[in-house]
Amino acid sequence: MEIKSIINKAVQENELSKNEIVKLLQIEEEEILEYLYQQADKVRKKYHGDDVHLRGIIEFSSYCKRDCYYCGLRKGNNVLKRYQLKTEDIITQALEGVKLGYKTIVLQSGEDDYDAEKIAYIVKKIKAKADTAITLCVGERSFDDYRLWKEAGADRYLLKHETADKDLYQRLHPGMKYEDRIERLIFLKELGFQTGSGNIIGLPGQSQESLAEDILLFKELKMDMVGIGPFIPHQETPLKDENKGTVEMTLKVLAITRLLLPLSHLPATTALGSIDNYGRQKALQAGANVVMPNITASKYRSRYEIYPAKICIEEKAADCRQCIGGIINSLGRIVAIDRGDSLYI
């Protein structure tokens, strides 16, 4: 009864203490877990309806100057065959995505210092030819770069903080500072970007307390979108022998985040679908309202390997669009026909 009362409090007030969040993360009883997911799904329906927003991702460069311990794109991975798409190829793939019905195009890369002016050019060209939102996801860049891209017409920016545990962040991100990541998230919001963050569930050394801090940070920063996915060890990283994150804990964090951030967009992540055949469906029934299919040209997908065994590597963009549409319809949901802009605006 105590746990259910905490869930009910979250539904009614969208507020919980750190200790209350930890108690929800400790739920093991199947009946109570289902109650948590059901309440999160009801909150999703109340604020977002049955629409599921599709964001088409173009992974335009697998080069990265960072050496994060959990990521297959890390510069220390000498096995990965890198690539970088030309500007016109990126624009072409984006416009093809728009033709398939995507109302948001996500341009994503490793942190390779892709020329800022070229990115601004790409954004301008896409916006001139298509009525679509553009999300950038290219890591930590200078404030001038962010300003340039906003002026070019970019609508949104994704920058996951990965973990709110500062010590763990420093251990996993050599040469990086947690404070720099948070400073950029704040600056992006100030610039007017619809801003997304996110975390990784099941990182080695992660505690339930730090997961609670992640959720509270999402709320404090008023994130427009929050990506929550499981840790999947990559064979060419220092964490190759660690255990992967679990579906259950990922769904718990997702559901609690929905209760505390009813207005935020929450994706059913590809990573969750990669460790469970029904992972995305489960997420859509536990508070998620977004899916982010890969629309990168098929020949490049296997070379953007953040984690191994990613789903939909061989599918063509049109086939992927049809497949995800079928999944959404099978759950009694519909593919949204609008851009799915932030409800905080």
mmCIF file of C-alpha atoms in Angstrom:
data_model
loop_
_atom_site.group_PDB
_atom_site.id
_atom_site.type_symbol
_atom_site.label_atom_id
_atom_site.label_comp_id
_atom_site.label_asym_id
_atom_site.label_seq_id
_atom_site.Cartn_x
_atom_site.Cartn_y
_atom_site.Cartn_z
ATOM 1 C CA MET A 1 0.000 0.000 0.000
ATOM 2 C CA GLU A 2 2.885 2.381 0.720
ATOM 3 C CA ILE A 3 4.328 1.876 -2.762
ATOM 4 C CA LYS A 4 0.972 2.373 -4.439
ATOM 5 C CA SER A 5 0.475 5.566 -2.448
ATOM 6 C CA ILE A 6 3.824 6.863 -3.719
ATOM 7 C CA ILE A 7 2.775 6.066 -7.296
ATOM 8 C CA ASN A 8 -0.569 7.796 -6.759
ATOM 9 C CA LYS A 9 1.201 10.819 -5.326
ATOM 10 C CA ALA A 10 3.393 11.011 -8.444
ATOM 11 C CA VAL A 11 0.302 10.808 -10.671
ATOM 12 C CA GLN A 12 -1.482 13.591 -8.801
ATOM 13 C CA GLU A 13 1.389 15.945 -8.002
ATOM 14 C CA ASN A 14 4.159 15.062 -10.507
ATOM 15 C CA GLU A 15 6.538 15.324 -7.561
ATOM 16 C CA LEU A 16 8.523 12.818 -5.531
ATOM 17 C CA SER A 17 11.505 12.928 -3.208
ATOM 18 C CA LYS A 18 14.705 11.109 -4.020
ATOM 19 C CA ASN A 19 13.912 8.480 -1.397
ATOM 20 C CA GLU A 20 10.437 7.920 -2.836
ATOM 21 C CA ILE A 21 11.886 7.439 -6.321
ATOM 22 C CA VAL A 22 14.366 4.902 -4.960
ATOM 23 C CA LYS A 23 11.504 2.970 -3.373
ATOM 24 C CA LEU A 24 9.794 2.762 -6.767
ATOM 25 C CA LEU A 25 13.036 1.618 -8.389
ATOM 26 C CA GLN A 26 13.154 -1.209 -5.839
ATOM 27 C CA ILE A 27 9.753 -2.622 -6.819
ATOM 28 C CA GLU A 28 9.960 -6.349 -7.546
ATOM 29 C CA GLU A 29 6.354 -7.536 -7.259
ATOM 30 C CA GLU A 30 4.883 -8.069 -10.715
ATOM 31 C CA GLU A 31 1.485 -6.698 -9.702
ATOM 32 C CA ILE A 32 2.966 -3.436 -8.421
ATOM 33 C CA LEU A 33 5.195 -3.097 -11.460
ATOM 34 C CA GLU A 34 2.165 -3.431 -13.720
ATOM 35 C CA TYR A 35 0.375 -0.784 -11.667
ATOM 36 C CA LEU A 36 3.344 1.574 -12.126
ATOM 37 C CA TYR A 37 3.377 1.017 -15.884
ATOM 38 C CA GLN A 38 -0.388 1.386 -16.167
ATOM 39 C CA GLN A 39 -0.375 4.685 -14.300
ATOM 40 C CA ALA A 40 2.491 5.981 -16.447
ATOM 41 C CA ASP A 41 0.573 4.963 -19.555
ATOM 42 C CA LYS A 42 -2.536 6.790 -18.314
ATOM 43 C CA VAL A 43 -0.498 9.956 -17.742
ATOM 44 C CA ARG A 44 0.955 9.610 -21.241
ATOM 45 C CA LYS A 45 -2.522 9.306 -22.724
ATOM 46 C CA LYS A 46 -3.826 12.278 -20.722
ATOM 47 C CA TYR A 47 -1.166 14.686 -21.984
ATOM 48 C CA HIS A 48 -0.148 13.211 -25.346
ATOM 49 C CA GLY A 49 -3.130 11.208 -26.502
ATOM 50 C CA ASP A 50 -2.577 8.089 -28.578
ATOM 51 C CA ASP A 51 -0.235 9.761 -31.069
ATOM 52 C CA VAL A 52 3.261 8.336 -31.411
ATOM 53 C CA HIS A 53 5.750 10.767 -32.912
ATOM 54 C CA LEU A 54 8.356 9.419 -35.313
ATOM 55 C CA ARG A 55 11.812 10.987 -35.485
ATOM 56 C CA GLY A 56 13.925 9.786 -38.410
ATOM 57 C CA ILE A 57 17.613 9.534 -37.489
ATOM 58 C CA ILE A 58 20.453 10.077 -39.963
ATOM 59 C CA GLU A 59 23.788 8.961 -38.512
ATOM 60 C CA PHE A 60 26.042 11.078 -40.698
ATOM 61 C CA SER A 61 29.475 10.477 -39.157
ATOM 62 C CA SER A 62 30.945 7.700 -37.028
ATOM 63 C CA TYR A 63 34.165 9.562 -36.269
ATOM 64 C CA CYS A 64 34.589 10.629 -32.649
ATOM 65 C CA LYS A 65 37.324 12.417 -30.710
ATOM 66 C CA ARG A 66 36.022 11.164 -27.361
ATOM 67 C CA ASP A 67 37.030 7.954 -25.613
ATOM 68 C CA CYS A 68 33.967 7.185 -23.491
ATOM 69 C CA TYR A 69 34.325 3.741 -21.947
ATOM 70 C CA TYR A 70 30.850 2.471 -22.907
ATOM 71 C CA CYS A 71 30.636 3.572 -26.551
ATOM 72 C CA GLY A 72 31.665 1.645 -29.641
ATOM 73 C CA LEU A 73 32.398 4.889 -31.497
ATOM 74 C CA ARG A 74 35.175 5.782 -29.026
ATOM 75 C CA LYS A 75 38.373 6.943 -30.711
ATOM 76 C CA GLY A 76 40.234 4.012 -29.147
ATOM 77 C CA ASN A 77 38.219 1.553 -31.242
ATOM 78 C CA ASN A 78 40.622 0.872 -34.113
ATOM 79 C CA VAL A 79 38.480 -1.936 -35.514
ATOM 80 C CA LEU A 80 35.520 0.215 -36.538
ATOM 81 C CA LYS A 81 35.468 1.257 -40.197
ATOM 82 C CA ARG A 82 34.593 4.946 -39.990
ATOM 83 C CA TYR A 83 32.614 7.065 -42.428
ATOM 84 C CA GLN A 84 31.440 10.644 -42.848
ATOM 85 C CA LEU A 85 28.614 11.582 -45.206
ATOM 86 C CA LYS A 86 28.917 14.512 -47.572
ATOM 87 C CA THR A 87 26.623 17.461 -47.058
ATOM 88 C CA GLU A 88 24.528 16.817 -50.169
ATOM 89 C CA ASP A 89 24.073 13.144 -49.213
ATOM 90 C CA ILE A 90 22.786 14.181 -45.789
ATOM 91 C CA ILE A 91 20.326 16.602 -47.349
ATOM 92 C CA THR A 92 19.142 13.966 -49.836
ATOM 93 C CA GLN A 93 18.572 11.366 -47.122
ATOM 94 C CA ALA A 94 16.720 13.910 -44.981
ATOM 95 C CA LEU A 95 14.365 14.837 -47.814
ATOM 96 C CA GLU A 96 13.737 11.163 -48.511
ATOM 97 C CA GLY A 97 12.798 10.797 -44.857
ATOM 98 C CA VAL A 98 10.340 13.659 -45.146
ATOM 99 C CA LYS A 99 8.739 11.925 -48.151
ATOM 100 C CA LEU A 100 8.241 8.860 -45.965
ATOM 101 C CA GLY A 101 6.228 10.991 -43.549
ATOM 102 C CA TYR A 102 8.780 11.900 -40.889
ATOM 103 C CA LYS A 103 7.939 15.237 -39.308
ATOM 104 C CA THR A 104 11.288 15.390 -37.498
ATOM 105 C CA ILE A 105 14.726 14.622 -38.892
ATOM 106 C CA VAL A 106 17.508 13.952 -36.387
ATOM 107 C CA LEU A 107 21.071 14.599 -37.568
ATOM 108 C CA GLN A 108 23.360 12.574 -35.325
ATOM 109 C CA SER A 109 27.099 11.904 -35.254
ATOM 110 C CA GLY A 110 30.021 11.090 -33.053
ATOM 111 C CA GLU A 111 31.876 14.112 -31.711
ATOM 112 C CA ASP A 112 34.015 14.603 -34.800
ATOM 113 C CA ASP A 113 34.000 18.414 -35.013
ATOM 114 C CA TYR A 114 32.072 18.286 -38.287
ATOM 115 C CA ASP A 115 32.356 21.792 -39.686
ATOM 116 C CA ALA A 116 29.798 24.063 -37.996
ATOM 117 C CA GLU A 117 29.162 26.108 -41.132
ATOM 118 C CA LYS A 118 28.455 22.931 -43.109
ATOM 119 C CA ILE A 119 25.923 21.827 -40.499
ATOM 120 C CA ALA A 120 24.269 25.258 -40.678
ATOM 121 C CA TYR A 121 24.161 24.925 -44.480
ATOM 122 C CA ILE A 122 22.555 21.474 -44.219
ATOM 123 C CA VAL A 123 19.922 22.758 -41.797
ATOM 124 C CA LYS A 124 19.077 25.735 -44.035
ATOM 125 C CA LYS A 125 18.771 23.575 -47.151
ATOM 126 C CA ILE A 126 16.486 21.035 -45.507
ATOM 127 C CA LYS A 127 14.296 23.705 -43.938
ATOM 128 C CA ALA A 128 14.022 25.514 -47.287
ATOM 129 C CA LYS A 129 12.754 22.398 -49.039
ATOM 130 C CA ALA A 130 10.670 20.650 -46.396
ATOM 131 C CA ASP A 131 8.250 21.386 -43.579
ATOM 132 C CA THR A 132 10.046 19.402 -40.903
ATOM 133 C CA ALA A 133 11.597 19.907 -37.503
ATOM 134 C CA ILE A 134 15.355 19.382 -37.327
ATOM 135 C CA THR A 135 17.065 17.952 -34.282
ATOM 136 C CA LEU A 136 20.843 18.038 -33.919
ATOM 137 C CA CYS A 137 22.751 15.497 -31.853
ATOM 138 C CA VAL A 138 26.477 16.133 -32.303
ATOM 139 C CA GLY A 139 27.719 16.404 -28.735
ATOM 140 C CA GLU A 140 29.471 19.172 -26.860
ATOM 141 C CA ARG A 141 30.276 22.107 -29.117
ATOM 142 C CA SER A 142 31.056 25.768 -28.563
ATOM 143 C CA PHE A 143 28.324 28.180 -27.610
ATOM 144 C CA ASP A 144 28.960 29.983 -30.901
ATOM 145 C CA ASP A 145 28.249 26.791 -32.835
ATOM 146 C CA TYR A 146 24.990 26.258 -30.989
ATOM 147 C CA ARG A 147 23.967 29.850 -31.686
ATOM 148 C CA LEU A 148 24.866 29.490 -35.378
ATOM 149 C CA TRP A 149 22.724 26.378 -35.754
ATOM 150 C CA LYS A 150 19.764 27.933 -33.970
ATOM 151 C CA GLU A 151 19.944 30.927 -36.285
ATOM 152 C CA ALA A 152 20.136 28.534 -39.256
ATOM 153 C CA GLY A 153 16.779 27.068 -38.250
ATOM 154 C CA ALA A 154 17.546 24.013 -36.100
ATOM 155 C CA ASP A 155 14.635 23.372 -33.741
ATOM 156 C CA ARG A 156 15.928 20.865 -31.216
ATOM 157 C CA TYR A 157 19.109 19.511 -29.683
ATOM 158 C CA LEU A 158 19.803 16.188 -27.968
ATOM 159 C CA LEU A 159 22.645 15.944 -25.458
ATOM 160 C CA LYS A 160 22.371 13.043 -23.024
ATOM 161 C CA HIS A 161 24.057 13.585 -19.677
ATOM 162 C CA GLU A 162 24.333 9.755 -19.328
ATOM 163 C CA THR A 163 24.592 9.775 -15.503
ATOM 164 C CA ALA A 164 24.052 12.370 -12.775
ATOM 165 C CA ASP A 165 26.658 10.638 -10.605
ATOM 166 C CA LYS A 166 29.591 13.039 -11.061
ATOM 167 C CA ASP A 167 32.226 10.536 -9.941
ATOM 168 C CA LEU A 168 30.859 7.863 -12.262
ATOM 169 C CA TYR A 169 30.635 10.390 -15.094
ATOM 170 C CA GLN A 170 34.308 11.288 -14.688
ATOM 171 C CA ARG A 171 35.348 7.619 -14.608
ATOM 172 C CA LEU A 172 33.481 6.829 -17.822
ATOM 173 C CA HIS A 173 34.373 10.021 -19.734
ATOM 174 C CA PRO A 174 38.157 10.568 -19.750
ATOM 175 C CA GLY A 175 39.082 14.177 -20.437
ATOM 176 C CA MET A 176 35.513 15.410 -19.976
ATOM 177 C CA LYS A 177 33.711 17.280 -17.181
ATOM 178 C CA TYR A 178 30.190 16.688 -15.915
ATOM 179 C CA GLU A 179 29.818 20.429 -15.318
ATOM 180 C CA ASP A 180 30.503 21.149 -18.999
ATOM 181 C CA ARG A 181 27.685 18.832 -20.040
ATOM 182 C CA ILE A 182 25.156 20.446 -17.704
ATOM 183 C CA GLU A 183 26.310 23.961 -18.662
ATOM 184 C CA ARG A 184 25.611 23.200 -22.306
ATOM 185 C CA LEU A 185 22.169 21.791 -21.601
ATOM 186 C CA ILE A 186 21.280 25.005 -19.783
ATOM 187 C CA PHE A 187 22.712 27.139 -22.583
ATOM 188 C CA LEU A 188 20.792 25.212 -25.251
ATOM 189 C CA LYS A 189 17.562 25.871 -23.364
ATOM 190 C CA GLU A 190 18.433 29.547 -23.065
ATOM 191 C CA LEU A 191 19.018 29.738 -26.825
ATOM 192 C CA GLY A 192 15.498 28.467 -27.405
ATOM 193 C CA PHE A 193 16.269 24.938 -28.503
ATOM 194 C CA GLN A 194 13.743 22.285 -27.567
ATOM 195 C CA THR A 195 16.313 20.354 -25.578
ATOM 196 C CA GLY A 196 16.620 16.665 -24.835
ATOM 197 C CA SER A 197 18.816 14.748 -22.449
ATOM 198 C CA GLY A 198 18.893 11.173 -21.232
ATOM 199 C CA ASN A 199 20.710 8.480 -19.312
ATOM 200 C CA ILE A 200 22.022 4.955 -19.603
ATOM 201 C CA ILE A 201 20.522 2.283 -17.364
ATOM 202 C CA GLY A 202 22.823 -0.341 -15.876
ATOM 203 C CA LEU A 203 26.212 1.315 -16.180
ATOM 204 C CA PRO A 204 28.843 -0.472 -14.054
ATOM 205 C CA GLY A 205 28.976 1.254 -10.671
ATOM 206 C CA GLN A 206 25.576 2.918 -11.076
ATOM 207 C CA SER A 207 23.320 2.992 -8.004
ATOM 208 C CA GLN A 208 19.564 3.333 -7.607
ATOM 209 C CA GLU A 209 20.249 6.621 -5.855
ATOM 210 C CA SER A 210 22.046 7.968 -8.917
ATOM 211 C CA LEU A 211 19.164 6.855 -11.147
ATOM 212 C CA ALA A 212 16.849 8.837 -8.880
ATOM 213 C CA GLU A 213 19.163 11.822 -9.279
ATOM 214 C CA ASP A 214 18.947 11.402 -13.073
ATOM 215 C CA ILE A 215 15.166 11.669 -12.951
ATOM 216 C CA LEU A 216 15.277 14.696 -10.660
ATOM 217 C CA LEU A 217 17.798 16.335 -12.987
ATOM 218 C CA PHE A 218 15.469 15.829 -15.962
ATOM 219 C CA LYS A 219 12.787 17.596 -13.978
ATOM 220 C CA GLU A 220 15.050 20.375 -12.712
ATOM 221 C CA LEU A 221 16.240 21.168 -16.241
ATOM 222 C CA LYS A 222 12.691 20.826 -17.607
ATOM 223 C CA MET A 223 13.849 18.637 -20.461
ATOM 224 C CA ASP A 224 11.609 18.671 -23.511
ATOM 225 C CA MET A 225 12.658 15.133 -24.374
ATOM 226 C CA VAL A 226 14.304 12.371 -22.342
ATOM 227 C CA GLY A 227 15.991 9.306 -23.854
ATOM 228 C CA ILE A 228 16.249 6.338 -21.480
ATOM 229 C CA GLY A 229 17.996 3.212 -22.704
ATOM 230 C CA PRO A 230 19.876 0.203 -21.296
ATOM 231 C CA PHE A 231 23.647 -0.156 -21.213
ATOM 232 C CA ILE A 232 24.781 -2.670 -23.828
ATOM 233 C CA PRO A 233 28.481 -3.609 -23.584
ATOM 234 C CA HIS A 234 30.544 -3.281 -26.762
ATOM 235 C CA GLN A 235 33.328 -5.734 -27.477
ATOM 236 C CA GLU A 236 35.836 -2.972 -28.340
ATOM 237 C CA THR A 237 35.466 -0.987 -25.116
ATOM 238 C CA PRO A 238 36.891 -1.287 -21.574
ATOM 239 C CA LEU A 239 33.415 -2.354 -20.388
ATOM 240 C CA LYS A 240 33.131 -5.286 -22.793
ATOM 241 C CA ASP A 241 32.828 -7.892 -20.025
ATOM 242 C CA GLU A 242 30.245 -6.044 -17.911
ATOM 243 C CA ASN A 243 26.592 -7.034 -17.628
ATOM 244 C CA LYS A 244 24.070 -5.206 -19.761
ATOM 245 C CA GLY A 245 21.279 -3.118 -18.303
ATOM 246 C CA THR A 246 17.932 -4.801 -17.723
ATOM 247 C CA VAL A 247 14.620 -4.272 -19.452
ATOM 248 C CA GLU A 248 12.859 -4.067 -16.090
ATOM 249 C CA MET A 249 14.986 -1.270 -14.651
ATOM 250 C CA THR A 250 14.841 0.656 -17.926
ATOM 251 C CA LEU A 251 11.046 0.486 -17.882
ATOM 252 C CA LYS A 252 10.938 1.529 -14.228
ATOM 253 C CA VAL A 253 13.010 4.647 -14.903
ATOM 254 C CA LEU A 254 10.924 5.417 -17.986
ATOM 255 C CA ALA A 255 7.626 5.062 -16.117
ATOM 256 C CA ILE A 256 8.740 7.173 -13.151
ATOM 257 C CA THR A 257 10.073 9.831 -15.509
ATOM 258 C CA ARG A 258 6.677 9.941 -17.229
ATOM 259 C CA LEU A 259 4.930 10.444 -13.890
ATOM 260 C CA LEU A 260 7.221 13.323 -12.904
ATOM 261 C CA LEU A 261 7.525 14.885 -16.366
ATOM 262 C CA PRO A 262 4.073 14.446 -17.920
ATOM 263 C CA LEU A 263 4.736 16.994 -20.685
ATOM 264 C CA SER A 264 8.082 15.633 -21.867
ATOM 265 C CA HIS A 265 8.485 13.466 -24.954
ATOM 266 C CA LEU A 266 9.861 10.019 -24.076
ATOM 267 C CA PRO A 267 11.131 7.671 -26.796
ATOM 268 C CA ALA A 268 10.871 3.906 -26.855
ATOM 269 C CA THR A 269 14.569 3.495 -27.573
ATOM 270 C CA THR A 270 16.194 1.303 -30.179
ATOM 271 C CA ALA A 271 18.592 0.060 -27.495
ATOM 272 C CA LEU A 272 15.673 -1.349 -25.508
ATOM 273 C CA GLY A 273 14.355 -3.013 -28.660
ATOM 274 C CA SER A 274 17.805 -4.488 -29.228
ATOM 275 C CA ILE A 275 17.859 -6.429 -25.934
ATOM 276 C CA ASP A 276 14.181 -7.434 -26.007
ATOM 277 C CA ASN A 277 12.186 -8.261 -29.132
ATOM 278 C CA TYR A 278 9.219 -6.427 -27.649
ATOM 279 C CA GLY A 279 11.214 -3.744 -25.856
ATOM 280 C CA ARG A 280 9.808 -0.812 -27.799
ATOM 281 C CA GLN A 281 6.264 -2.093 -27.415
ATOM 282 C CA LYS A 282 6.757 -2.435 -23.653
ATOM 283 C CA ALA A 283 8.119 1.106 -23.473
ATOM 284 C CA LEU A 284 5.158 2.481 -25.432
ATOM 285 C CA GLN A 285 2.907 0.849 -22.832
ATOM 286 C CA ALA A 286 4.884 2.282 -19.914
ATOM 287 C CA GLY A 287 4.817 5.986 -20.775
ATOM 288 C CA ALA A 288 6.731 6.426 -24.042
ATOM 289 C CA ASN A 289 5.239 8.399 -26.931
ATOM 290 C CA VAL A 290 8.102 8.635 -29.442
ATOM 291 C CA VAL A 291 9.973 6.185 -31.680
ATOM 292 C CA MET A 292 13.182 7.095 -33.498
ATOM 293 C CA PRO A 293 13.714 4.834 -36.534
ATOM 294 C CA ASN A 294 17.032 4.827 -38.372
ATOM 295 C CA ILE A 295 16.764 6.265 -41.890
ATOM 296 C CA THR A 296 20.496 6.302 -42.643
ATOM 297 C CA ALA A 297 21.432 4.619 -45.929
ATOM 298 C CA SER A 298 21.637 0.879 -45.175
ATOM 299 C CA LYS A 299 25.277 0.487 -46.234
ATOM 300 C CA TYR A 300 26.430 2.773 -43.397
ATOM 301 C CA ARG A 301 24.306 1.525 -40.495
ATOM 302 C CA SER A 302 26.576 -1.298 -39.362
ATOM 303 C CA ARG A 303 29.454 1.189 -39.208
ATOM 304 C CA TYR A 304 27.712 3.364 -36.617
ATOM 305 C CA GLU A 305 28.019 0.817 -33.842
ATOM 306 C CA ILE A 306 27.541 2.511 -30.489
ATOM 307 C CA TYR A 307 26.574 -0.932 -29.195
ATOM 308 C CA PRO A 308 26.470 -4.356 -30.911
ATOM 309 C CA ALA A 309 23.480 -6.242 -32.331
ATOM 310 C CA LYS A 310 21.430 -3.122 -32.993
ATOM 311 C CA ILE A 311 18.087 -3.917 -34.588
ATOM 312 C CA CYS A 312 17.035 -2.817 -38.094
ATOM 313 C CA ILE A 313 20.589 -2.602 -39.444
ATOM 314 C CA GLU A 314 19.726 -4.210 -42.792
ATOM 315 C CA GLU A 315 16.319 -2.627 -43.330
ATOM 316 C CA LYS A 316 15.739 0.047 -45.923
ATOM 317 C CA ALA A 317 14.230 3.286 -44.656
ATOM 318 C CA ALA A 318 10.866 2.650 -46.356
ATOM 319 C CA ASP A 319 10.631 -0.871 -44.911
ATOM 320 C CA CYS A 320 11.513 0.407 -41.448
ATOM 321 C CA ARG A 321 8.807 3.056 -41.677
ATOM 322 C CA GLN A 322 6.212 0.454 -42.599
ATOM 323 C CA CYS A 323 7.340 -1.905 -39.840
ATOM 324 C CA ILE A 324 7.235 0.657 -37.058
ATOM 325 C CA GLY A 325 3.867 1.886 -38.267
ATOM 326 C CA GLY A 326 2.548 -1.654 -37.916
ATOM 327 C CA ILE A 327 3.928 -1.952 -34.395
ATOM 328 C CA ILE A 328 2.305 1.305 -33.354
ATOM 329 C CA ASN A 329 -1.066 0.355 -34.854
ATOM 330 C CA SER A 330 -0.954 -3.071 -33.185
ATOM 331 C CA LEU A 331 -0.948 -1.312 -29.815
ATOM 332 C CA GLY A 332 -4.046 0.704 -30.649
ATOM 333 C CA ARG A 333 -1.930 3.834 -31.174
ATOM 334 C CA ILE A 334 -1.541 6.017 -34.253
ATOM 335 C CA VAL A 335 1.383 7.637 -36.010
ATOM 336 C CA ALA A 336 1.249 11.367 -35.337
ATOM 337 C CA ILE A 337 0.861 13.693 -38.299
ATOM 338 C CA ASP A 338 2.251 16.794 -36.561
ATOM 339 C CA ARG A 339 5.852 17.638 -35.595
ATOM 340 C CA GLY A 340 5.418 16.827 -31.949
ATOM 341 C CA ASP A 341 6.924 20.025 -30.639
ATOM 342 C CA SER A 342 7.536 20.556 -26.959
ATOM 343 C CA LEU A 343 4.450 20.877 -24.782
ATOM 344 C CA TYR A 344 6.407 23.289 -22.547
ATOM 345 C CA ILE A 345 6.262 25.970 -25.243
#
